[in-house]
Coordinates of C-alpha atoms in Angstrom, one line a residue:
X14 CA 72.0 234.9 20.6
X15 CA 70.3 231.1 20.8
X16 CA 69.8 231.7 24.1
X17 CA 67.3 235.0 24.1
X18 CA 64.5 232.6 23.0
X19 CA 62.7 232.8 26.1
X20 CA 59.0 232.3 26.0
X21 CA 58.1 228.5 26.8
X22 CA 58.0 229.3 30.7
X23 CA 56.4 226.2 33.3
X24 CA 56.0 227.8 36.8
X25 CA 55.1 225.0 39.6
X26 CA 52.8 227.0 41.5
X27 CA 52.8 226.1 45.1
X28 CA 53.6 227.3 48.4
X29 CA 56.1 229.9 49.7
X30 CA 58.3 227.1 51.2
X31 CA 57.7 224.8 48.2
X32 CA 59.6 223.9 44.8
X33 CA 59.1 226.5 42.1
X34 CA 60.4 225.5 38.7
X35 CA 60.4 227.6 35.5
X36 CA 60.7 225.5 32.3
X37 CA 60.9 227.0 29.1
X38 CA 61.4 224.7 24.6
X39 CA 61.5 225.9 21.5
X40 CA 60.9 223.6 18.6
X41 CA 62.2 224.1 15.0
X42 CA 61.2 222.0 12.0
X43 CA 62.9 221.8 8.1
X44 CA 61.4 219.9 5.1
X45 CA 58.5 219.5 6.9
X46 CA 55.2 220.4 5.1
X47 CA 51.8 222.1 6.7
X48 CA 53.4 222.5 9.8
X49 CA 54.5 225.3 11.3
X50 CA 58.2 226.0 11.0
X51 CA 58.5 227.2 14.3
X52 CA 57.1 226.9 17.5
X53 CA 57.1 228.0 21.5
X54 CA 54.4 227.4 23.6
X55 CA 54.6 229.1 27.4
X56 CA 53.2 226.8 29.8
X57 CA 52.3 227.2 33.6
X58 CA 52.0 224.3 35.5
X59 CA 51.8 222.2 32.8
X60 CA 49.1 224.2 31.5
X61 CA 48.8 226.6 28.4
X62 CA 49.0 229.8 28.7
X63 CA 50.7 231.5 26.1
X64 CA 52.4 230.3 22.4
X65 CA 53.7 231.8 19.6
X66 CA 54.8 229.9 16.3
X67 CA 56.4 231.8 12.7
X68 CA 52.8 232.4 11.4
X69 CA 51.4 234.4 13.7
X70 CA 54.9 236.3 15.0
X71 CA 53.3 237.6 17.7
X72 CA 52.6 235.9 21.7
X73 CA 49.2 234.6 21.9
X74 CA 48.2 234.6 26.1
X75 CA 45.3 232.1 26.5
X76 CA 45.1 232.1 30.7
X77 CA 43.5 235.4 32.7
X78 CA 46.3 235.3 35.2
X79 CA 48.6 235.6 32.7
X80 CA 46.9 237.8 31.0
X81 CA 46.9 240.8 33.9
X82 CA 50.3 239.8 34.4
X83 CA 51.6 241.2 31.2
X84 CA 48.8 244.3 31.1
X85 CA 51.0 245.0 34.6
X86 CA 54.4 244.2 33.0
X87 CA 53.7 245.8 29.1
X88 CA 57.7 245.5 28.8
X89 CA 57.9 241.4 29.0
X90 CA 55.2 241.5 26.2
X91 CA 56.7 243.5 24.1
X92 CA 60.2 241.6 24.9
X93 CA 58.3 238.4 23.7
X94 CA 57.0 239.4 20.7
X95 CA 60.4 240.3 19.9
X96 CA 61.8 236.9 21.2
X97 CA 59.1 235.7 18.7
X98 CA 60.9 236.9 15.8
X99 CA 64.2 236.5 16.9
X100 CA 63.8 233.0 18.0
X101 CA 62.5 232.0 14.6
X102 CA 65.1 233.1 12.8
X103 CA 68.0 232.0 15.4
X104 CA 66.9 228.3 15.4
X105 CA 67.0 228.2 11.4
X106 CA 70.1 229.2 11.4
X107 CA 71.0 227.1 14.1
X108 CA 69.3 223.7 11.7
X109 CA 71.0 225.0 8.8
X110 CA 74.5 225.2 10.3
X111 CA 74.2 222.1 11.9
X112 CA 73.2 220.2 8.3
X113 CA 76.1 221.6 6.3
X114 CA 78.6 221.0 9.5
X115 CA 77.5 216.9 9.4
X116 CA 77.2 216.7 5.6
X117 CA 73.4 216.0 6.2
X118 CA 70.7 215.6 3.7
X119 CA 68.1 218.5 3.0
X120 CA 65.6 216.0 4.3
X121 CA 63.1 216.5 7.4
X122 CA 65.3 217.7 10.6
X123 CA 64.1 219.0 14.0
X124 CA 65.8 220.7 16.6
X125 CA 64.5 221.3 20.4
X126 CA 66.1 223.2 23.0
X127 CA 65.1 223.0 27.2
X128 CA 65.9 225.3 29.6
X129 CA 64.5 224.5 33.7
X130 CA 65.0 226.0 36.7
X131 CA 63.9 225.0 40.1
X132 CA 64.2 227.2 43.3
X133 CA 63.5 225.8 46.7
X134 CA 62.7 228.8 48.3
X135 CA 63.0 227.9 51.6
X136 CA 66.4 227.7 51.7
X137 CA 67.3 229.7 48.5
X138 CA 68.7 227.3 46.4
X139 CA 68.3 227.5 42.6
X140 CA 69.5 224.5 40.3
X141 CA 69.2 225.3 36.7
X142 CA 70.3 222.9 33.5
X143 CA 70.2 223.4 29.7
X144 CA 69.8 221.1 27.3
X145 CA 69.2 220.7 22.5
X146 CA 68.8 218.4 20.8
X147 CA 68.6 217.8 17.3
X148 CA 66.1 214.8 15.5
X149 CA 65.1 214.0 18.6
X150 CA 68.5 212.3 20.1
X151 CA 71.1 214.6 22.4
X152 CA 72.8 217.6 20.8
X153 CA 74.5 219.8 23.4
X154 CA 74.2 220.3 27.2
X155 CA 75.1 223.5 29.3
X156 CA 77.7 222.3 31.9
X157 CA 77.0 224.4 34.9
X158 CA 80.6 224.4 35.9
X159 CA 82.3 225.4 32.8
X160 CA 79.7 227.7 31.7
X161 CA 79.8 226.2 28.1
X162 CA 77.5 224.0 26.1
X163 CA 79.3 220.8 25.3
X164 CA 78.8 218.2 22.4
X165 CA 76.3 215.1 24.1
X166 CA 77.4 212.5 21.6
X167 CA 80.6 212.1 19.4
X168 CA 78.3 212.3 16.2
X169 CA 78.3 215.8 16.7
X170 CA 82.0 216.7 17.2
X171 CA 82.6 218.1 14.0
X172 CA 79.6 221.0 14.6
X173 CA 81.6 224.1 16.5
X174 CA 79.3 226.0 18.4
X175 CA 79.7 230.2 17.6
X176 CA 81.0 231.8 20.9
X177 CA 78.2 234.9 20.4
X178 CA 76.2 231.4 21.1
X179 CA 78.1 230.1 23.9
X180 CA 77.7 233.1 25.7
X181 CA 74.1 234.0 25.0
X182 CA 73.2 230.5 26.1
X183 CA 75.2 231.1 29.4
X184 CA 73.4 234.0 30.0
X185 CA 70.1 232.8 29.8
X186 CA 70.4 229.9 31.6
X187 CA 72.6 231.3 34.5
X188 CA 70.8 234.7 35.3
X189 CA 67.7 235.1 32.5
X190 CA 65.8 232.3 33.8
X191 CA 66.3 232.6 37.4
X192 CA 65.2 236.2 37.3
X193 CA 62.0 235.5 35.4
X194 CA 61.4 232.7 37.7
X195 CA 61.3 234.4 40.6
X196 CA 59.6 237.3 39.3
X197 CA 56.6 234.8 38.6
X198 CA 56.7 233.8 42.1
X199 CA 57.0 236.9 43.4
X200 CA 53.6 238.0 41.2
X201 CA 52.0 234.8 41.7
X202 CA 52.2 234.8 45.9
X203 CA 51.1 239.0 46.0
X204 CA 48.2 238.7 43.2
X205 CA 46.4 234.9 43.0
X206 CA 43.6 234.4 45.9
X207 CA 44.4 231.6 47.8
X208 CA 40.7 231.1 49.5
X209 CA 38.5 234.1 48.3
X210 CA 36.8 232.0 45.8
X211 CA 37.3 228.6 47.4
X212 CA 34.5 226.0 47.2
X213 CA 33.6 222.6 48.2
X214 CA 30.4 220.9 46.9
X215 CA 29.6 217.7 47.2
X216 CA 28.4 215.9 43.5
X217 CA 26.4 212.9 42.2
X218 CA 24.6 211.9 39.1
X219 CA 22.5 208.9 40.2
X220 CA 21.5 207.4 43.3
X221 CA 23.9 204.5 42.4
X222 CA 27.0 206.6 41.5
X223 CA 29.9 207.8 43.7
X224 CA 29.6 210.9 45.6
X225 CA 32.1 213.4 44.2
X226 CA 33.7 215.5 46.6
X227 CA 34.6 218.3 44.6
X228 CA 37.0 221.4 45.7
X229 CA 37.3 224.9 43.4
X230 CA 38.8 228.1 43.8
X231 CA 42.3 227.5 45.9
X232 CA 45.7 228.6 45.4
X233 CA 48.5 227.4 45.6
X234 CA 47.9 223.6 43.8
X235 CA 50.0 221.7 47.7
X236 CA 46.5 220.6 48.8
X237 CA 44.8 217.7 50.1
X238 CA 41.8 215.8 50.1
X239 CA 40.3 212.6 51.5
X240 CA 37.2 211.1 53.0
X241 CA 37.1 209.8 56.2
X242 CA 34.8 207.4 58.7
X243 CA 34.6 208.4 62.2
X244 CA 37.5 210.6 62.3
X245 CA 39.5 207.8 60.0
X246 CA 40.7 208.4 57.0
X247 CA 39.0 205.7 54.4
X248 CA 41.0 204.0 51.3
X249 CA 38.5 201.6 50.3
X250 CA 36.1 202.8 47.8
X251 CA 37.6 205.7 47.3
X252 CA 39.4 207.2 44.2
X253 CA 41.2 210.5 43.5
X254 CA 41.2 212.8 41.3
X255 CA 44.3 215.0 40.0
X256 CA 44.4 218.6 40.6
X257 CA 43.7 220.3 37.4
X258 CA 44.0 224.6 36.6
X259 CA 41.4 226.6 36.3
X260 CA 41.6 229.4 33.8
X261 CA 42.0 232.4 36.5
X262 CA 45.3 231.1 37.8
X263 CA 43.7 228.9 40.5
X264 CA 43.1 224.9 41.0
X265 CA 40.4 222.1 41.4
X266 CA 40.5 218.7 42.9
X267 CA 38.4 215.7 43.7
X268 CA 37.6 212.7 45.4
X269 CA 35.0 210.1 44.9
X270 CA 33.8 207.8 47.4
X271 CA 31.7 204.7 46.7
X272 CA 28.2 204.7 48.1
X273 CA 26.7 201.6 46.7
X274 CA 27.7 199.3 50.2
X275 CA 27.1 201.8 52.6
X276 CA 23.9 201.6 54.4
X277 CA 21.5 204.9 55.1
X278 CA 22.1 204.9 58.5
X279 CA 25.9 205.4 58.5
X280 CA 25.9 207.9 56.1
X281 CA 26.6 210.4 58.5
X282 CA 29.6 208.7 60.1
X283 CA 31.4 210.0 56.8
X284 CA 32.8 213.3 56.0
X285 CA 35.0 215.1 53.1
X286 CA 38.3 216.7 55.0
X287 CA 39.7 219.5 52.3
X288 CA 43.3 220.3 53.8
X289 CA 44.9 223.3 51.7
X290 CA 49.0 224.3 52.2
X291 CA 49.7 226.5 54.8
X292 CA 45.8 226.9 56.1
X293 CA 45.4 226.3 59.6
X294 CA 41.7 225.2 59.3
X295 CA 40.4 222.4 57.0
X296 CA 36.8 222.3 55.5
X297 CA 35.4 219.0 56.2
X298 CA 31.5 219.0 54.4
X299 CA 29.6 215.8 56.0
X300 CA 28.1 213.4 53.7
X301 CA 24.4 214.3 53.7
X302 CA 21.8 213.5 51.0
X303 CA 20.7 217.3 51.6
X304 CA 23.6 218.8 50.1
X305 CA 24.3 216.8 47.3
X306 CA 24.1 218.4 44.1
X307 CA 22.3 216.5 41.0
X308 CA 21.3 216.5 37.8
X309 CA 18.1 218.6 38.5
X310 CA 17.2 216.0 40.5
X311 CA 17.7 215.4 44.6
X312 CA 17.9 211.9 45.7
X313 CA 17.6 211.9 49.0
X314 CA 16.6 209.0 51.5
X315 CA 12.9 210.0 51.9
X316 CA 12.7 210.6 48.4
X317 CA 14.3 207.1 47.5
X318 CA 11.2 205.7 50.2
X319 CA 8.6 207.2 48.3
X320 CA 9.6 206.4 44.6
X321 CA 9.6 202.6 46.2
X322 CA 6.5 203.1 47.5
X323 CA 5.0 204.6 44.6
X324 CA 6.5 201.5 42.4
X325 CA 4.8 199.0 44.8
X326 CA 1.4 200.4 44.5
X327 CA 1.6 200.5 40.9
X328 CA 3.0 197.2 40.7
X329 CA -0.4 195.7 43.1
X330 CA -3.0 197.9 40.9
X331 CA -1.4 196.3 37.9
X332 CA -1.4 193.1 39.0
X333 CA -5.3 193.6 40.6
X334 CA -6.3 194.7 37.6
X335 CA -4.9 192.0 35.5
X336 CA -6.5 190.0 37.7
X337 CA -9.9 191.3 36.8
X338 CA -9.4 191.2 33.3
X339 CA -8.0 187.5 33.3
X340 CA -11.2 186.5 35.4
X341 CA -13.8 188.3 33.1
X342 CA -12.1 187.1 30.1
X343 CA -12.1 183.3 31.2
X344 CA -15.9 184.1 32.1
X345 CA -16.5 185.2 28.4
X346 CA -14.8 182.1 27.0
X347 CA -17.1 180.1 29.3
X348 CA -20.3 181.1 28.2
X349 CA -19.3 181.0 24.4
X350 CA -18.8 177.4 24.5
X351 CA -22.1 177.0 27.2
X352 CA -24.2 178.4 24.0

């Protein structure tokens, strides 16, 4: 029965001949105060999108994707909420039994169990493991070939794993997992957009700062993007970004590239090149002052002329007038002591 907790899933979104992988923990804590006894949080791509812990009881969904997912698969919800519950009181019995087996104190003790997947879809191959442990050093791990969860160090020898245990453990990791991974696939290739809401845009907050090459919107997260000179690709000044979620399921990237050396003139020799997996065409946006977007304000080269224009005036009519003053002044002073 330890191993029906399922509800801390990671799914590596990516492309249909790409890596998927389908990770899910549960954490369990005794003699531990204001902290929550229990906990499992469901992540995709290392993002949040669901958790659950033994004060709520229930499975919080925090992404949208997720969200629809379970509003089209009411029957997983409800078989987590129950997982809740059961998970809770399955890993303090687990703590318990594994303090009186080792003659341990009743002081603070954790436990932690893993569970990963990965399928490589393209040529069907899934490669699972299981692992616990307990106060944060190796408990048991699943051995794929004997189906059984075997003791990691000898200071856990005396503790005899239940066989209702063995088996449930077995189960999950050998035909649970793999089905629910594949069933997130399977939703997440049919459902996500991959370039309905794509966007590229081009950023910058000052005339001095990088230009931010900035991509929004895609699915799945295999994508690439670079700046380039002439047709080149460019590594010098520039610096990249990681590719982060976005809360509907889909990703963001960027790229900066430093401006400060490069003259007006060859600004249009460079160009952004956004390359997304299995898309035949790339969108390339061409660095131009036009379509850089600002803080309210658009710095482009005319612009940058004037305001140097308007600051060399001002900097003659204050100096004229200073002038002026200086030489009326020293007249003043002149005829006072001429009296």
């Amino acid at each position: 029965m330890m191993t029906k907790m399922y509800f801390f899933l990671l799914i590596c979104h990516a492309a249909s001949s790409a890596k998927h992988s389908l990770v899910y923990r549960t954490i369990s804590y005794t003699g531990v105060s204001n902290f929550p006894e229990f906990q499992a949080v469901k992540l995709v791509s290392n993002v949040k999108v669901a958790y659950c812990d033994n004060n709520i009881m229930t499975t919080v969904i925090t992404e949208d994707w997720m969200k629809k997912y379970m509003e089209d698969h009411p029957d997983i919800l409800q078989l987590h909420n129950k997982r809740c519950i059961f998970s809770y009181m399955t890993f303090g019995r687990i703590i318990d039994d594994v303090i009186h087996s080792l003659n341990l104190t009743e002081d603070a003790h954790v436990f932690q169990s893993l569970i990963s997947c990965e399928w490589e879809t393209q040529i069907r191959e899934m490669n699972c493991f299981g692992q616990l442990g307990f106060d944060g050093k190796d408990f048991l791990t699943y051995d794929l070939n004997t189906k059984k969860l075997c003791v990691s160090v000898p200071r856990f020898h005396k503790h005899k794993i239940p066989d209702y245990d063995q088996k449930d453990y077995s189960f999950t990791v050998d035909n649970l997992v793999p089905y629910l991974l594949k069933e997130y696939v399977e939703y997440a290739n049919s459902s996500l957009p991959k370039t309905e809401f794509l966007s590229v845009s081009l950023l910058q907050t000052s005339p001095s700062s990088p230009v931010t090459c900035h991509a929004t919107g895609f699915y799945p997260h295999r994508a690439v993007m670079f700046w380039r000179k002439d047709g080149e690709e460019v590594h010098e000044g520039v610096e990249h970004g990681e590719i982060l979620p976005n809360n509907d399921g889909t990703f963001q990237m960027s790229v900066d590239l430093n401006v400060s050396s490069i003259t007006p003139e060859d600004w249009g020799r460079f160009d952004c090149v956004f390359q997304l997996a299995d898309e035949k065409n790339d969108i390339v946006t061409r660095l131009d002052t036009a379509v850089i977007r600002t803080n309210g304000i658009r710095y482009d080269r005319g612009s940058r002329v004037v305001v140097g224009l308007l600051l060399l005036i001002f900097c003659i009519v204050g100096l004229v007038i200073w002038r002026r003053k200086n030489t009326m002044t020293q007249q003043w002073v002149q005829g006072l002591v001429t009296r």
